[in-house]
Coordinates of C-alpha atoms in Angstrom, one line a residue:
M65 CA -102.1 51.3 -54.6
Y66 CA -103.5 50.0 -57.8
R67 CA -100.5 50.8 -59.9
Q68 CA -99.3 47.3 -60.5
E69 CA -102.8 46.1 -61.5
L70 CA -103.1 49.0 -64.0
I71 CA -99.7 48.2 -65.5
E72 CA -100.7 44.5 -66.0
I73 CA -104.0 45.6 -67.6
S74 CA -102.2 48.0 -69.9
N75 CA -99.8 45.3 -70.9
E76 CA -102.7 43.0 -71.9
L77 CA -104.4 45.9 -73.7
F78 CA -101.3 46.6 -75.6
R79 CA -101.3 43.1 -77.1
C80 CA -104.9 43.7 -78.3
E81 CA -104.1 47.0 -80.0
R82 CA -104.5 47.5 -83.8
P83 CA -103.1 50.7 -85.4
F84 CA -105.4 53.2 -87.0
R85 CA -105.1 56.6 -88.6
H86 CA -104.7 60.0 -86.8
G87 CA -103.3 58.6 -83.6
K88 CA -106.4 56.4 -83.0
V89 CA -106.2 52.8 -82.0
S90 CA -108.7 50.0 -82.4
I91 CA -109.0 47.6 -79.5
N92 CA -111.1 44.5 -79.0
V93 CA -111.1 44.4 -75.2
P94 CA -111.6 40.8 -73.9
D95 CA -114.5 40.3 -71.5
H96 CA -112.3 39.3 -68.6
L97 CA -110.4 42.6 -69.0
I98 CA -113.6 44.6 -69.2
K99 CA -114.8 43.2 -65.9
K100 CA -111.4 43.7 -64.3
M101 CA -111.3 47.4 -65.5
Q102 CA -114.8 48.1 -64.3
D103 CA -114.0 46.9 -60.8
L104 CA -110.8 48.8 -60.4
P105 CA -111.5 52.0 -58.4
P106 CA -109.4 54.5 -60.5
I107 CA -111.2 53.4 -63.7
K108 CA -114.5 52.9 -62.0
E109 CA -114.6 56.5 -60.8
I110 CA -114.1 57.7 -64.4
I111 CA -116.6 55.5 -66.1
K112 CA -119.4 56.1 -63.6
N113 CA -119.5 59.9 -64.3
S114 CA -119.4 62.4 -67.1
V115 CA -116.0 64.1 -67.4
N116 CA -116.0 67.9 -67.2
L117 CA -114.0 69.5 -70.1
G118 CA -114.8 73.1 -69.2
T119 CA -117.4 74.0 -71.8
A120 CA -118.7 70.5 -72.3
S121 CA -118.9 67.1 -70.6
R122 CA -118.6 63.7 -72.0
S123 CA -118.9 60.1 -70.9
V124 CA -115.7 58.0 -70.9
G125 CA -116.5 54.3 -71.1
V126 CA -114.3 51.3 -70.5
S127 CA -113.3 51.0 -74.2
V128 CA -112.3 54.7 -74.2
V129 CA -110.2 54.3 -71.1
A130 CA -108.6 51.3 -72.8
E131 CA -107.7 53.4 -75.9
L132 CA -106.3 56.1 -73.7
L133 CA -104.1 53.6 -71.9
V134 CA -102.8 52.2 -75.2
I135 CA -102.3 55.5 -76.9
G136 CA -100.5 56.8 -73.8
A137 CA -98.3 53.7 -73.8
L138 CA -97.4 54.1 -77.4
N139 CA -96.4 57.8 -76.8
N140 CA -95.0 57.8 -73.3
G141 CA -94.6 54.2 -72.1
I142 CA -96.9 52.1 -70.0
E143 CA -95.6 53.1 -66.5
K144 CA -95.7 56.9 -67.2
T145 CA -99.3 56.5 -68.6
V146 CA -100.5 54.6 -65.6
D147 CA -99.0 57.2 -63.3
S148 CA -100.8 59.9 -65.3
L149 CA -104.1 58.0 -64.8
I150 CA -103.4 57.8 -61.0
D151 CA -102.5 61.5 -60.9
Y152 CA -105.8 62.4 -62.7
V153 CA -107.9 60.4 -60.3
S154 CA -106.2 62.0 -57.3
Q155 CA -106.9 65.6 -58.6
D156 CA -110.1 67.5 -58.0
Y157 CA -110.2 69.0 -61.5
T158 CA -109.8 68.1 -65.2
P159 CA -106.8 69.9 -66.9
C160 CA -108.3 71.3 -70.1
V161 CA -107.4 73.7 -72.9
Q162 CA -109.8 76.0 -74.7
V163 CA -108.7 76.5 -78.3
L164 CA -109.8 79.2 -80.8
M165 CA -108.1 78.4 -84.1
L166 CA -107.8 81.5 -86.3
R167 CA -107.4 82.1 -90.0
G168 CA -106.6 85.6 -91.3
I169 CA -104.1 86.6 -88.6
K170 CA -100.5 85.4 -87.9
V171 CA -98.2 86.0 -84.9
V172 CA -94.5 85.3 -84.6
R173 CA -94.5 84.6 -80.8
S174 CA -96.9 83.8 -77.9
V175 CA -98.4 86.9 -76.3
E176 CA -100.7 87.0 -73.3
L177 CA -103.9 88.9 -74.2
F178 CA -105.6 88.5 -70.8
D179 CA -105.2 86.6 -67.6
G180 CA -103.9 83.2 -68.8
V181 CA -105.2 83.8 -72.4
F182 CA -102.6 83.6 -75.1
I183 CA -102.4 84.1 -78.8
A184 CA -99.7 81.9 -80.3
K185 CA -98.4 79.9 -83.3
P186 CA -100.4 76.7 -83.7
E187 CA -97.4 74.5 -82.8
D188 CA -97.0 76.2 -79.4
V189 CA -100.5 75.2 -78.2
P190 CA -100.7 72.4 -75.5
S191 CA -103.2 70.3 -77.4
L192 CA -102.1 66.9 -78.6
P193 CA -104.9 66.5 -81.3
L194 CA -103.9 69.9 -82.8
I195 CA -100.2 69.0 -82.9
R196 CA -101.1 65.7 -84.5
H197 CA -103.2 67.5 -87.1
L198 CA -100.3 69.9 -88.0
N199 CA -97.9 66.9 -88.3
D200 CA -100.4 65.0 -90.4
Y201 CA -101.0 68.0 -92.6
K202 CA -97.3 68.3 -93.3
L203 CA -97.1 64.6 -94.1
R204 CA -100.0 64.9 -96.5
L205 CA -98.4 67.9 -98.2
H206 CA -95.3 65.7 -98.7
T207 CA -97.2 62.7 -100.0
G208 CA -100.0 64.5 -101.8
N209 CA -102.6 62.3 -100.1
F210 CA -105.5 64.4 -98.9
G211 CA -108.1 61.7 -99.3
V212 CA -108.6 61.0 -95.6
M213 CA -110.2 63.6 -93.2
S214 CA -108.9 64.3 -89.8
P215 CA -111.1 65.5 -86.9
F216 CA -110.1 69.0 -87.7
N217 CA -111.3 69.0 -91.3
D218 CA -114.7 70.5 -92.2
Y219 CA -114.8 68.7 -95.6
Q220 CA -114.3 72.1 -97.3
S221 CA -111.0 73.4 -96.2
D222 CA -108.1 71.3 -94.9
D223 CA -105.5 74.1 -94.2
P224 CA -104.3 74.4 -90.6
P225 CA -104.9 77.6 -88.6
D226 CA -102.7 80.7 -89.0
S227 CA -102.6 81.3 -85.2
V228 CA -104.5 80.2 -82.1
I229 CA -105.9 81.8 -79.0
Y230 CA -106.0 79.4 -76.1
K231 CA -106.4 79.2 -72.3
V232 CA -105.5 76.4 -70.0
I233 CA -108.1 75.8 -67.3
N234 CA -108.6 73.4 -64.4
A235 CA -112.3 72.5 -64.8
K236 CA -114.1 71.9 -61.6
P237 CA -115.9 69.8 -60.5
K238 CA -113.9 67.1 -62.3
F239 CA -117.0 64.9 -62.8
F240 CA -120.7 65.4 -63.3
P241 CA -123.2 62.6 -62.4
F242 CA -124.9 61.3 -65.5
D243 CA -128.2 62.7 -64.1
A244 CA -126.7 66.1 -63.2
D245 CA -128.8 69.2 -63.4
L246 CA -128.0 70.6 -66.9
N247 CA -128.7 74.2 -65.7
K248 CA -125.9 73.9 -63.1
F249 CA -123.5 72.6 -65.8
E250 CA -124.3 75.5 -68.1
V251 CA -123.5 78.0 -65.3
E252 CA -120.2 76.3 -64.7
A253 CA -119.4 76.1 -68.5
K254 CA -120.1 79.9 -68.9
K255 CA -117.6 80.6 -66.2
Y256 CA -114.9 79.0 -68.2
F257 CA -115.9 80.3 -71.7
I258 CA -113.5 83.3 -71.7
V259 CA -112.0 82.3 -75.1
G260 CA -115.4 82.2 -76.7
T261 CA -116.1 85.7 -75.3
I262 CA -112.8 86.9 -76.8
S263 CA -113.9 85.6 -80.2
N264 CA -116.6 88.3 -80.3
L265 CA -113.9 91.0 -80.5
L266 CA -111.9 89.5 -83.4
P267 CA -113.3 91.9 -86.0
L268 CA -111.6 94.8 -84.1
I269 CA -108.0 93.5 -84.8
F270 CA -108.1 93.9 -88.6
P271 CA -111.6 95.1 -89.6
E272 CA -110.8 95.2 -93.3
N273 CA -109.8 91.5 -93.2
S274 CA -112.0 88.5 -92.5
I275 CA -110.7 86.7 -89.4
R276 CA -112.3 83.3 -89.3
H277 CA -112.3 81.1 -86.2
S278 CA -113.1 77.6 -85.1
Y279 CA -113.4 76.6 -81.4
Y280 CA -113.0 73.4 -79.5
S281 CA -112.4 72.3 -75.9
G282 CA -110.2 69.3 -75.0
A283 CA -107.9 67.8 -72.4
L284 CA -104.6 69.4 -71.8
R285 CA -101.5 67.9 -73.4
N286 CA -99.4 65.5 -71.2
S287 CA -102.5 64.7 -69.1
F288 CA -104.1 61.2 -69.1
L289 CA -107.0 62.4 -71.2
E290 CA -104.9 64.2 -73.8
S291 CA -106.0 61.9 -76.6
L292 CA -109.7 62.2 -75.8
D293 CA -111.9 63.2 -78.7
L294 CA -112.4 67.0 -78.8
C295 CA -115.8 68.6 -78.1
S296 CA -117.8 71.9 -78.2
W297 CA -116.9 72.5 -81.9
S298 CA -118.2 75.8 -83.3
S299 CA -117.0 78.0 -86.0
S300 CA -117.5 81.3 -88.0
G301 CA -116.4 81.4 -91.6
W302 CA -113.9 78.7 -91.1
A303 CA -114.2 77.3 -94.6
D304 CA -114.1 80.7 -96.4
L305 CA -111.8 80.5 -99.3
G306 CA -109.6 83.0 -101.1
V307 CA -109.0 85.2 -98.0
G308 CA -105.5 86.3 -97.1
S309 CA -103.7 86.6 -93.8
R310 CA -101.9 89.4 -92.0
E311 CA -99.2 89.3 -89.4
A312 CA -100.1 91.1 -86.2
T313 CA -97.4 93.5 -84.8
D314 CA -96.7 94.0 -81.1
E315 CA -98.6 97.3 -81.5
D316 CA -101.6 95.5 -82.9
L317 CA -101.7 93.0 -80.1
E318 CA -101.1 95.6 -77.4
S319 CA -104.0 97.7 -78.8
F320 CA -106.2 94.6 -78.8
R321 CA -105.2 93.6 -75.3
N322 CA -106.2 97.1 -74.0
I323 CA -109.6 97.0 -75.6
L324 CA -110.2 93.4 -74.5
S325 CA -109.5 94.3 -70.9
K326 CA -112.0 97.2 -71.0
Y327 CA -114.6 95.0 -72.9
L328 CA -114.4 92.3 -70.2
A329 CA -114.8 94.9 -67.5
L330 CA -118.2 96.0 -68.9
S331 CA -121.4 94.7 -67.4
D332 CA -123.1 91.8 -69.2
D333 CA -125.9 94.3 -70.2
R334 CA -123.4 96.7 -71.8
R335 CA -121.5 93.9 -73.6
S336 CA -124.8 92.5 -75.0
K337 CA -125.5 95.8 -76.6
L338 CA -122.3 95.3 -78.7
D339 CA -123.2 91.8 -79.9
V340 CA -125.1 93.0 -83.0
P341 CA -122.5 95.6 -84.1
L342 CA -119.6 93.1 -83.6
H343 CA -121.4 90.3 -85.4
R344 CA -122.5 92.5 -88.3
L345 CA -119.0 93.9 -88.7
R346 CA -117.6 90.4 -88.9
E347 CA -120.1 89.4 -91.5
A348 CA -119.5 92.6 -93.5
A349 CA -115.7 91.8 -93.6
R350 CA -116.5 88.3 -94.8
H351 CA -118.6 89.3 -97.7
H352 CA -117.1 89.5 -101.2
N353 CA -120.3 90.9 -102.6
P354 CA -120.3 94.7 -101.9
V355 CA -124.1 94.8 -101.7
D356 CA -124.1 92.3 -98.8
R357 CA -121.2 94.2 -97.2
A358 CA -123.0 97.5 -97.4
I359 CA -126.1 96.1 -95.7
D360 CA -124.2 94.4 -92.9
L361 CA -121.9 97.4 -92.4
G362 CA -124.9 99.7 -92.3
V363 CA -126.7 97.5 -89.7
A364 CA -123.6 97.3 -87.6
L365 CA -123.2 101.1 -87.4
E366 CA -127.0 101.7 -86.9
A367 CA -127.1 99.2 -84.1
L368 CA -124.2 101.0 -82.4
L369 CA -125.1 104.6 -83.0
L370 CA -128.9 104.5 -82.9
R371 CA -129.7 101.8 -80.4
D372 CA -130.9 104.2 -77.7
Q373 CA -132.4 106.8 -80.0
P374 CA -136.0 107.4 -78.8
D375 CA -136.8 109.9 -81.6
Q376 CA -137.4 108.0 -84.8
T377 CA -137.2 111.2 -86.9
Q378 CA -134.1 112.3 -88.7
L379 CA -132.3 109.0 -88.1
A380 CA -129.9 109.6 -90.9
L381 CA -128.8 112.9 -89.4
Q382 CA -128.5 111.5 -85.9
F383 CA -126.5 108.6 -87.4
R384 CA -123.9 111.0 -89.0
L385 CA -123.8 113.4 -86.0
R386 CA -123.3 110.8 -83.4
G387 CA -120.6 109.0 -85.3
S388 CA -118.7 112.2 -86.2
W389 CA -118.8 113.5 -82.6
L390 CA -117.8 110.1 -81.2
L391 CA -114.7 109.8 -83.3
G392 CA -113.8 113.2 -84.6
K393 CA -111.1 115.1 -82.6
D394 CA -111.6 118.4 -84.5
L395 CA -113.9 120.1 -87.0
D396 CA -112.0 118.8 -90.1
E397 CA -112.0 115.2 -88.8
R398 CA -115.6 115.3 -87.9
K399 CA -116.5 116.6 -91.4
K400 CA -114.6 113.6 -93.0
I401 CA -116.4 111.1 -90.7
Y402 CA -119.7 112.8 -91.3
K403 CA -119.3 112.4 -95.1
L404 CA -118.2 108.8 -94.8
L405 CA -121.2 107.9 -92.6
R406 CA -123.4 109.7 -95.1
D407 CA -122.0 107.5 -97.9
V408 CA -122.3 104.3 -95.9
Y409 CA -125.9 105.1 -95.0
T410 CA -126.7 105.8 -98.6
Y411 CA -125.1 102.6 -99.9
R412 CA -126.9 100.6 -97.3
S413 CA -130.2 102.0 -98.2
T414 CA -129.7 101.6 -101.9
A415 CA -128.4 98.1 -101.5
A416 CA -131.4 97.1 -99.3
H417 CA -134.0 98.6 -101.7
T418 CA -132.5 98.0 -105.1
G419 CA -130.0 95.2 -104.7
K420 CA -127.3 97.4 -106.1
L421 CA -124.6 99.4 -104.4
T422 CA -125.0 102.5 -106.6
S423 CA -127.1 103.3 -109.6
K424 CA -124.0 104.6 -111.5
I425 CA -121.6 101.9 -112.7
K426 CA -118.7 104.4 -112.8
E427 CA -119.1 105.0 -109.1
H428 CA -119.0 101.3 -108.1
E429 CA -115.2 101.1 -107.5
Y430 CA -115.3 104.3 -105.4
A431 CA -118.2 103.0 -103.4
C432 CA -116.4 99.7 -102.6
G433 CA -113.4 101.7 -101.4
R434 CA -115.7 103.8 -99.1
L435 CA -117.1 100.6 -97.7
T436 CA -113.6 99.4 -96.8
E437 CA -113.0 102.7 -95.1
G438 CA -116.3 102.1 -93.3
L439 CA -115.2 98.8 -91.9
K440 CA -112.3 100.5 -90.0
L441 CA -114.6 103.4 -89.0
C442 CA -117.1 100.9 -87.5
A443 CA -114.3 99.1 -85.6
D444 CA -113.0 102.4 -84.3
A445 CA -116.5 103.4 -83.2
I446 CA -117.0 100.1 -81.3
K447 CA -113.7 100.6 -79.6
A448 CA -114.7 104.2 -78.7
V449 CA -117.9 102.9 -77.1
I450 CA -116.0 100.2 -75.2
N451 CA -113.4 102.8 -74.0
A452 CA -116.1 105.2 -72.8
G453 CA -118.0 102.5 -71.0
N454 CA -121.2 104.6 -71.0
I455 CA -122.1 107.3 -73.4
N456 CA -124.6 110.1 -73.0
W457 CA -125.2 111.0 -76.6
E458 CA -126.9 114.3 -75.8
D459 CA -123.9 115.5 -73.8
L460 CA -121.6 114.2 -76.6
L461 CA -123.4 116.2 -79.3
L462 CA -123.3 119.3 -77.2
G463 CA -119.5 119.0 -77.1
M464 CA -119.1 118.2 -73.4
D465 CA -116.8 115.3 -74.1
N466 CA -114.8 117.0 -76.8
G467 CA -112.4 119.9 -76.3
D468 CA -113.0 121.4 -79.7
E469 CA -115.8 124.0 -80.0
A470 CA -118.7 123.2 -82.2

């Protein structure tokens, strides 16, 4: 109905366009065009509300709509861009993509981890700003010009992600009034934040390595809003330097998919009890300083194994017993776990009280190795708790959940 008018407006805007870096355009919209755009129903509906992008909302003024029309025309042609605007206005949702960029883990193909949630190579993600960033990075590698920052740079590390976890969502309602109840929006946003929830479990993939992540939410590629600025930026260790990356095998991803499914099936209360162990495990893996690693690893294991311990006596003993019975399949395995937990507990206590990992220099390398073993042990313990769903520690210590005799 308004297609021809939108095409005429786009043609006029196209003549006002000045190129800018990173796919942006600079437009000086004439006053008569501003008035015409404001009065046109498809544009009026967008600019009078806040656009729902799943985990955030943002206003889209006339100048932004003008930029989207011009960028779309540059990429796809005027008529196709106008049609995408009309399609968007006719929908009752905003097509979005949640993106969790990862460093420290690589994949060779896209794999579905959960309902509609994929881990993939960065170039396979339907997010136009990310694709532009990857292309821009390749260009800067070729030219050697790294002086200009893109929206993805944190001013400390310009490298692109090794892999990405993403989910395409249809965010409803499409718009929020500018005076919308913020509490209502937060409830809606939480419903869509599955990718953010998955980020909590990243330490369980490769616990000995630091997997860093940076999250954003944006419009889906090939939609009218595809060039809209990204939002909801958050990160953990994204700028860490000198950390390698590992390639995840099909077996690694299948194991993670299974534990993810069980984690998401837990009640909010049970998941919240894993927040501290997971966070501290992630921090322990990030630390290069073994003293900091010992403290965070110790806290992670204590928060997991001693959280519901009413008796504050003999905590060190309970710590070792619970961990060894949780993970050990037979007497020999329980003894090994018992000794490793004893060492981790000792290193944590020594680090917290003296600022050193061990009082003997010759034992330092051995202690660092034990902490690395402890990272994997902690991840295994968290996975065991998730798999169990609910653990009665007294029954466990009495051997009721273990076929081997004490």
